[in-house]
Coordinates of C-alpha atoms and ligand atoms in Angstrom, one line a residue:
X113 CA -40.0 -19.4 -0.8
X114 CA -36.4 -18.1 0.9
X115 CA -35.1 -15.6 -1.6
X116 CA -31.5 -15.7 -1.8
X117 CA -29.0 -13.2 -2.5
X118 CA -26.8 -13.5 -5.8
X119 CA -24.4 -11.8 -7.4
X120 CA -25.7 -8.8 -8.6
X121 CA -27.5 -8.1 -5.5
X122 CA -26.8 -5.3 -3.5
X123 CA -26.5 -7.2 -0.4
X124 CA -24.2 -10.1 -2.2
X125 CA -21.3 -8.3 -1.4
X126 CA -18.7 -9.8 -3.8
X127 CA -17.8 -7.0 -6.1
X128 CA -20.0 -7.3 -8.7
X129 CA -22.5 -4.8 -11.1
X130 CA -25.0 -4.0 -8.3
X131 CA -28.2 -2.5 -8.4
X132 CA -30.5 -1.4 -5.5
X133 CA -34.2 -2.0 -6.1
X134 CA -34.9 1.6 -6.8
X135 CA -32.8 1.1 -9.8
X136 CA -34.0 -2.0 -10.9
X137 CA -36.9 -1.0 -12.2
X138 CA -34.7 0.9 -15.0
X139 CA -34.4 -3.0 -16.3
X140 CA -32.0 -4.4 -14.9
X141 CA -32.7 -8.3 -13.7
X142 CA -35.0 -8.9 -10.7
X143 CA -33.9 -10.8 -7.6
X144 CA -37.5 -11.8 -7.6
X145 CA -37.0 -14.4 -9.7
X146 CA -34.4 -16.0 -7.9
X147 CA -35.6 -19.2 -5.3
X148 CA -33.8 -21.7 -2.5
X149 CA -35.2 -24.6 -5.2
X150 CA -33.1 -22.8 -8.2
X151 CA -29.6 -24.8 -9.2
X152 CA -27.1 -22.9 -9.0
X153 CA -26.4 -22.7 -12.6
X154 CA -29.9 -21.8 -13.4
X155 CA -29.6 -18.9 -10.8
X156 CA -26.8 -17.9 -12.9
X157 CA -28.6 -18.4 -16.6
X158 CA -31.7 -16.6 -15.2
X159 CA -30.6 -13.7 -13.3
X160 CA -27.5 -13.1 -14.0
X161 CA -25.9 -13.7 -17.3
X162 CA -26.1 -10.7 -18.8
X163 CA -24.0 -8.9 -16.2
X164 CA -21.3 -11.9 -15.4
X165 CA -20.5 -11.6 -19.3
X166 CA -20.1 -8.4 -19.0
X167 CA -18.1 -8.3 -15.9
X168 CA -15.9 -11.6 -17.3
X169 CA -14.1 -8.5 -19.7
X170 CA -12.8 -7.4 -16.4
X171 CA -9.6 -8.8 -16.0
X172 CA -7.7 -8.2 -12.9
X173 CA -4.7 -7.0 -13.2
X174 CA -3.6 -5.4 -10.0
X175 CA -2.0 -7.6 -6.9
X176 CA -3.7 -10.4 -5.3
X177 CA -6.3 -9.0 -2.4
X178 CA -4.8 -7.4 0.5
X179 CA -1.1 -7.6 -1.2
X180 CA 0.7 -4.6 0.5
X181 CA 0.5 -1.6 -2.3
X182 CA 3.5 0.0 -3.3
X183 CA 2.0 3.7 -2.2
X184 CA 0.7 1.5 1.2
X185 CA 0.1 4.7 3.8
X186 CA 1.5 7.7 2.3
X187 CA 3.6 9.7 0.2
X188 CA 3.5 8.3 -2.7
X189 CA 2.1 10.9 -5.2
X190 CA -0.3 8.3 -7.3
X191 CA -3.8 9.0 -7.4
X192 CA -6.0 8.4 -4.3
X193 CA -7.6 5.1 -4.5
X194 CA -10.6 6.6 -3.8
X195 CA -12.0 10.3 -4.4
X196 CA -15.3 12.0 -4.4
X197 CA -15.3 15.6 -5.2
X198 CA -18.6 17.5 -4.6
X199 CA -20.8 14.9 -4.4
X200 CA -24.4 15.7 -4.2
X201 CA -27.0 12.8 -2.8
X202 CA -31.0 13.2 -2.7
X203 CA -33.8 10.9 -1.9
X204 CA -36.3 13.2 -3.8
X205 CA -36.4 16.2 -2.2
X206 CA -34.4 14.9 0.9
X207 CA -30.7 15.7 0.6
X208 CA -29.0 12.0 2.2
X209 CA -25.4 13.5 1.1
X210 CA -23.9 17.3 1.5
X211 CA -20.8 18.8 -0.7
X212 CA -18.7 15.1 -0.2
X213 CA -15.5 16.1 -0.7
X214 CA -13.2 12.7 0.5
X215 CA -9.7 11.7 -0.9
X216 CA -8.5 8.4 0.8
X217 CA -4.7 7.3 -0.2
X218 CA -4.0 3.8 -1.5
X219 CA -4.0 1.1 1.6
X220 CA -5.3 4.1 4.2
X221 CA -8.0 2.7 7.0
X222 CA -10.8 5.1 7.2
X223 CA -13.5 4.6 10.0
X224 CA -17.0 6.6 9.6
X225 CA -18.6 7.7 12.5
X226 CA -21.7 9.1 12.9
X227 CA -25.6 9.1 14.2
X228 CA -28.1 7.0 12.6
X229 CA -29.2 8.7 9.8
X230 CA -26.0 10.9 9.1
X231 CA -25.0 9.6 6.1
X232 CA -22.8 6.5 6.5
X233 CA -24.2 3.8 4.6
X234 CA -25.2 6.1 1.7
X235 CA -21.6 7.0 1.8
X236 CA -20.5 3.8 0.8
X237 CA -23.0 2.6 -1.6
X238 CA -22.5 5.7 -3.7
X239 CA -18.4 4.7 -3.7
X240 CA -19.6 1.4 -5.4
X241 CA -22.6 3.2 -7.4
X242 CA -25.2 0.8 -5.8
X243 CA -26.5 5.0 -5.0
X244 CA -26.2 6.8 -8.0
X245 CA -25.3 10.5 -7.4
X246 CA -27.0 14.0 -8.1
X247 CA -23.8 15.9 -8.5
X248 CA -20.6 15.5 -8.4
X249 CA -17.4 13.0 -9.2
X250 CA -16.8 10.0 -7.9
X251 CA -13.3 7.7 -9.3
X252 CA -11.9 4.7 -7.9
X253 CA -7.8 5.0 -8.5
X254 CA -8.0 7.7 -10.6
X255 CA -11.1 6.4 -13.0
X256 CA -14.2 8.3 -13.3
X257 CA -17.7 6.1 -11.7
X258 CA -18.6 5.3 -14.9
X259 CA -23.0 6.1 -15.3
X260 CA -23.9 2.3 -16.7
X261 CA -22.2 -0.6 -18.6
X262 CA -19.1 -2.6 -19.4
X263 CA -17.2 0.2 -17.8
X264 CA -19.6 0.4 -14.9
X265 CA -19.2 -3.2 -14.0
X266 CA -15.4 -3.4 -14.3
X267 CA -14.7 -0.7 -11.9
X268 CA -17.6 -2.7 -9.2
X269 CA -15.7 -5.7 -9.4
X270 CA -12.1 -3.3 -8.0
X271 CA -15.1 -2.2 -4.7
X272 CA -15.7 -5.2 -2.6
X273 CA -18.6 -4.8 -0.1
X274 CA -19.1 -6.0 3.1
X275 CA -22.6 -5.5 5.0
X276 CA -24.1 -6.4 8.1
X277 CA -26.1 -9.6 7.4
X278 CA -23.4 -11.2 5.4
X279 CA -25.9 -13.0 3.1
X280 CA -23.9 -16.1 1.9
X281 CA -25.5 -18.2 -0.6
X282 CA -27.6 -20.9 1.9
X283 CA -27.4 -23.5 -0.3
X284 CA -23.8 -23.4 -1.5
X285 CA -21.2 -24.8 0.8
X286 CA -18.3 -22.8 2.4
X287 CA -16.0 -22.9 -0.3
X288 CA -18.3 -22.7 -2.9
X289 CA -19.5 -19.3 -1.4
X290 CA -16.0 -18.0 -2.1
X291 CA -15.3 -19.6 -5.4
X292 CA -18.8 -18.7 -7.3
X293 CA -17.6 -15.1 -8.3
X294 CA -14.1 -16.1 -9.4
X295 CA -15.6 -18.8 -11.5
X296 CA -18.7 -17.4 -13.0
X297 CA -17.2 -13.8 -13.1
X298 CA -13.6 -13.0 -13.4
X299 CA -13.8 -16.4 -15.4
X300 CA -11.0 -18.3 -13.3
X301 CA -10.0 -22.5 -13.5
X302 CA -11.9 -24.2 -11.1
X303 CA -8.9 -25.4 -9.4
X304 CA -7.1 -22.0 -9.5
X305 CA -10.4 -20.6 -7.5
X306 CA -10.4 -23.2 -5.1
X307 CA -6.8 -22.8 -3.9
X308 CA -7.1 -19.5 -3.7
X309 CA -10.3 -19.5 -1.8
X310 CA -8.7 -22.3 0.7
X311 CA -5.9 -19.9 1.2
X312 CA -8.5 -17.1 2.0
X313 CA -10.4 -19.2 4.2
X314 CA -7.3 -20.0 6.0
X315 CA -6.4 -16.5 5.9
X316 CA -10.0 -15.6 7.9
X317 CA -9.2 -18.6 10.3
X318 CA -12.1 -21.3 8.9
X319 CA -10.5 -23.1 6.5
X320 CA -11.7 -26.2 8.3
X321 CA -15.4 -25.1 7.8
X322 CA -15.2 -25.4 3.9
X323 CA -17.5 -28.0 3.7
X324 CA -20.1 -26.9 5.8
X325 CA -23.1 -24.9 4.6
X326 CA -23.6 -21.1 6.1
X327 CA -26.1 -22.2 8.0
X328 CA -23.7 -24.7 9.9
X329 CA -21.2 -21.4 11.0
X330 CA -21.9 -18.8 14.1
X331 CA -22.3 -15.3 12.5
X332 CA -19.1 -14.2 13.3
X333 CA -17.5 -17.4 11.1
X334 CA -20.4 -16.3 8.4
X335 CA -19.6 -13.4 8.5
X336 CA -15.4 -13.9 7.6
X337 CA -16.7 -16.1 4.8
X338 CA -18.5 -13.0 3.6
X339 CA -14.9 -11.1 3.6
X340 CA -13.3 -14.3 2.0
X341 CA -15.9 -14.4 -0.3
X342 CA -15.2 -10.1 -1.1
X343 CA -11.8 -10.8 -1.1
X344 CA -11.7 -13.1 -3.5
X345 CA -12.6 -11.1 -6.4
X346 CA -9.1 -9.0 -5.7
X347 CA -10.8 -5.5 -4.9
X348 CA -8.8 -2.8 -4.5
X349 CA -10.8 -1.1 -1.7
X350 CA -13.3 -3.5 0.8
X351 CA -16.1 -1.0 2.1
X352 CA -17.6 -2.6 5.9
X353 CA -21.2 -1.1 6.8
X354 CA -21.5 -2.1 10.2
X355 CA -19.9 -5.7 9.9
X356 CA -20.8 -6.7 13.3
X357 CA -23.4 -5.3 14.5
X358 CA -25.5 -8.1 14.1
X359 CA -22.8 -10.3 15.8
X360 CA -23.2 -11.2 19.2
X361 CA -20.4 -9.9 21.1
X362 CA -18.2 -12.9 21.9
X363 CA -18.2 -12.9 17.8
X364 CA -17.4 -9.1 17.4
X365 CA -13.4 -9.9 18.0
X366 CA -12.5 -12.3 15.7
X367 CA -14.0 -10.4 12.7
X368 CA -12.1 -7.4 13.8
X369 CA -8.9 -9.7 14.1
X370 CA -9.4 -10.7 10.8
X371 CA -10.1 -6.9 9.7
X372 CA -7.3 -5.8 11.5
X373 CA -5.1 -7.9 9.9
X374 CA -6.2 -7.2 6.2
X375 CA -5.9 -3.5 6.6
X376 CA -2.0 -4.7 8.1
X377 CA -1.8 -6.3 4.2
X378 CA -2.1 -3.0 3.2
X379 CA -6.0 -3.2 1.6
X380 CA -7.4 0.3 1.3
X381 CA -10.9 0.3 3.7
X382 CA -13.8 2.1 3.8
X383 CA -15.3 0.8 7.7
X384 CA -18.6 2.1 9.1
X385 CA -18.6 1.1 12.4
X386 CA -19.0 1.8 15.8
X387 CA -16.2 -0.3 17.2
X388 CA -14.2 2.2 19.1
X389 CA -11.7 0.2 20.2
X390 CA -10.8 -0.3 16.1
X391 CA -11.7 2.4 15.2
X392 CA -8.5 3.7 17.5
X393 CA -6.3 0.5 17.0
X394 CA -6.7 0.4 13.0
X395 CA -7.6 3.6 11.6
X396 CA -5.6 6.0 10.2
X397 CA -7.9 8.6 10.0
X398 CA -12.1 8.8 11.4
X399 CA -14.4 10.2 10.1
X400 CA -17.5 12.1 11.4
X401 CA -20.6 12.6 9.7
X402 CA -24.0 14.4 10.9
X403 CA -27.0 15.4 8.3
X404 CA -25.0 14.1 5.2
X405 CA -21.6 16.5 5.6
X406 CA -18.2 15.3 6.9
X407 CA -17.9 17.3 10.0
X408 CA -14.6 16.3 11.3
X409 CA -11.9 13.9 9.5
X410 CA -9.0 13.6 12.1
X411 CA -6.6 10.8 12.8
X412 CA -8.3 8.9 15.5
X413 CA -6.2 9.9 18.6
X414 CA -6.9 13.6 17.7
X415 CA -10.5 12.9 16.8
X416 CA -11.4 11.0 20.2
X417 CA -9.3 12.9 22.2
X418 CA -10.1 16.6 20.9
X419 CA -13.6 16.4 19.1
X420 CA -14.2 20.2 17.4
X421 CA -17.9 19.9 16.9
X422 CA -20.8 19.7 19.2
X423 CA -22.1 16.9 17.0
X424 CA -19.3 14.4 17.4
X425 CA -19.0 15.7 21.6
X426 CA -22.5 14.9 21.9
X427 CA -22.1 11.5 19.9
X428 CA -19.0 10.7 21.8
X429 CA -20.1 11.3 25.0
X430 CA -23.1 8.7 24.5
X431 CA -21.1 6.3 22.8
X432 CA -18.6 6.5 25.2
X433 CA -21.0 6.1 28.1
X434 CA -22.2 2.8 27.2
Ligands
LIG554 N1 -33.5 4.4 -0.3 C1 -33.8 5.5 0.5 N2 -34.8 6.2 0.2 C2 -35.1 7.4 1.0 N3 -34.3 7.8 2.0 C3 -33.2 7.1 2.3 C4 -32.9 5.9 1.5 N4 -31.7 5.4 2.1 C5 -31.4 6.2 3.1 N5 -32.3 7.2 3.2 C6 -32.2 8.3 4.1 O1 -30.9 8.9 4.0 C7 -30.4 9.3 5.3 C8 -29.1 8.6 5.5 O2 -29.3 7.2 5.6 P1 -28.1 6.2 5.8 O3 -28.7 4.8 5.7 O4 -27.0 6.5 4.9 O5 -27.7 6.5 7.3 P2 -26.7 5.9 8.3 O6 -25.8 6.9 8.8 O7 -26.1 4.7 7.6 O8 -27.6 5.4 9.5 P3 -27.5 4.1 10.4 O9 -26.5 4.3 11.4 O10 -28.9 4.0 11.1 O11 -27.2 2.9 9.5 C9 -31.5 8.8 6.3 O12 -32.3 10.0 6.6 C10 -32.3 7.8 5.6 O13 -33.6 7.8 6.0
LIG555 MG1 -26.2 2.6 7.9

């Protein structure tokens, strides 16, 4: 049988304690036992209870998702929203992450760049722990990555993820998608979490699809539920792996639009993608990684226009070409 993703899988997406596989087998619960035929509830009781009561401690208590932040941009002198000092990442022997060193102010666009195999998506799953690190410091607004726990799991539900299959709950309509998390895991009023997930909806342009199950959408509307569904939670920082490169290209556009536009609101974002012309529209500030380092972090006119390493010339010229 069709597993399904849920919260508390690494491809779910929604903010919540995440474990990859690897680290599964340290106890936590096992997607496994998750099927299509499951009730929702029962999903819930049997995978996921332990970590929804923890995470239903975590009160929100910062502005709604995407509300401009008073530090939006620069020159504020709060904390970064996100900062990794000396971060240190192996695969056993194989080092996937090099002396990370990354500071990214409050509602700052940040677009990684890089060759398969640099670095990118490791990148981002150690800013949300679903990688745990060798060495190093990772905080999220100025709070250590706690190792396990309550803590843990309050400062996930502040990181929500968006990846490249968008993995929305099959069997759960539109709006249900979006409200499962707020309900089940910051605890919120049924109606309070459906307005607010009809507003998002709205927000992403299918507010007129909520009835409809995922597998009724194109991947491009699946794949704005899938930020709907992130948003929802009211992160503080939305990371993107790639969020459409398993669109086909007359779908690419209107998840960029509706990127676009929440990094306008003033969200803080973390965007692995290869979408130039974003990357140059939206970003404040590109990123370029090769073997697991940041080798160039430029605003993106100065990046594209003046790349400093052979690495990124070489990448940019077959990018480019295409
Ligand atoms: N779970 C894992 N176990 C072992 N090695 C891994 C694991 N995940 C990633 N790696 C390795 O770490 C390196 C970085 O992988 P990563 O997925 O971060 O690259 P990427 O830049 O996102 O690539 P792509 O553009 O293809 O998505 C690669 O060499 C990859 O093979
Ligand atoms: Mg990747």
């Amino acid at each position: 049988m069709q597993e399904i993703p849920i919260p508390g899988d690494p491809t779910w997406g929604g903010g919540l304690p995440q474990e990859t596989g690897a680290e599964n087998a340290g106890g936590a619960r096992k997607n496994n036992d998750c099927t299509l035929s499951e009730t929702f509830s029962s999903i819930f009781n049997k995978c996921d209870m332990n970590y929804i009561n923890l995470f239903s401690m975590s009160e929100s208590t910062q502005s709604p998702a995407g509300a401009p932040s008073p530090a939006a941009g620069a020159g504020g002198n709060e904390q970064p929203m996100i900062r990794m000092k000396n971060v240190q990442k192996y695969f056993d022997d194989f080092q996937a992450l090099t002396d990370i060193n990354l500071e990214v102010p409050r509602g700052q666009v940040v677009v990684v760049l890089g060759p398969s195999g640099s670095g990118k998506s490791t990148l981002c799953r150690t800013i949300n722990r679903l990688e745990t690190i060798e060495d190093g410091t990772i905080e999220i607004d100025g709070k250590l990555l706690p190792e396990e726990g309550k803590e843990l799991a309050k400062l996930r539900a502040d990181v929500g993820m968006v990846f490249q299959s968008f993995n929305l709950f099959p069997h759960l309509k539109i709006r249900d998608n979006v409200t499962l998390g707020p309900i089940k895991v910051r605890n919120k009023k049924k109606k309070e979490a459906v307005d607010r997930a009809m507003q998002l909806l709205e927000r992403v342009g299918i507010a007129n699809q909520a009835d409809k199950y995922p597998a009724q959408l194109s991947g491009g509307q699946q794949q704005r539920v899938a930020i709907a569904r992130a948003l929802a939670m009211d992160p503080k920082v939305m990371l993107f792996d790639e969020p459409t490169s398993a669109l086909d290209p007359e779908m690419v556009n209107e998840v960029l639009e509706v990127m676009a536009n929440l990094a306008k609101s003033g969200m803080t974002m973390l965007v692995v993608s290869h979408e130039m012309g974003f990357a140059r529209k939206v970003a404040d500030r590109v990123l370029f990684m090769a073997d697991g380092q940041i080798v160039e972090d430029a605003p993106p006119e100065e990046f594209f226009s003046n790349p400093k390493s052979d690495r990124a010339k070489d990448f940019l010229g077959k990018i480019l070409a295409h």
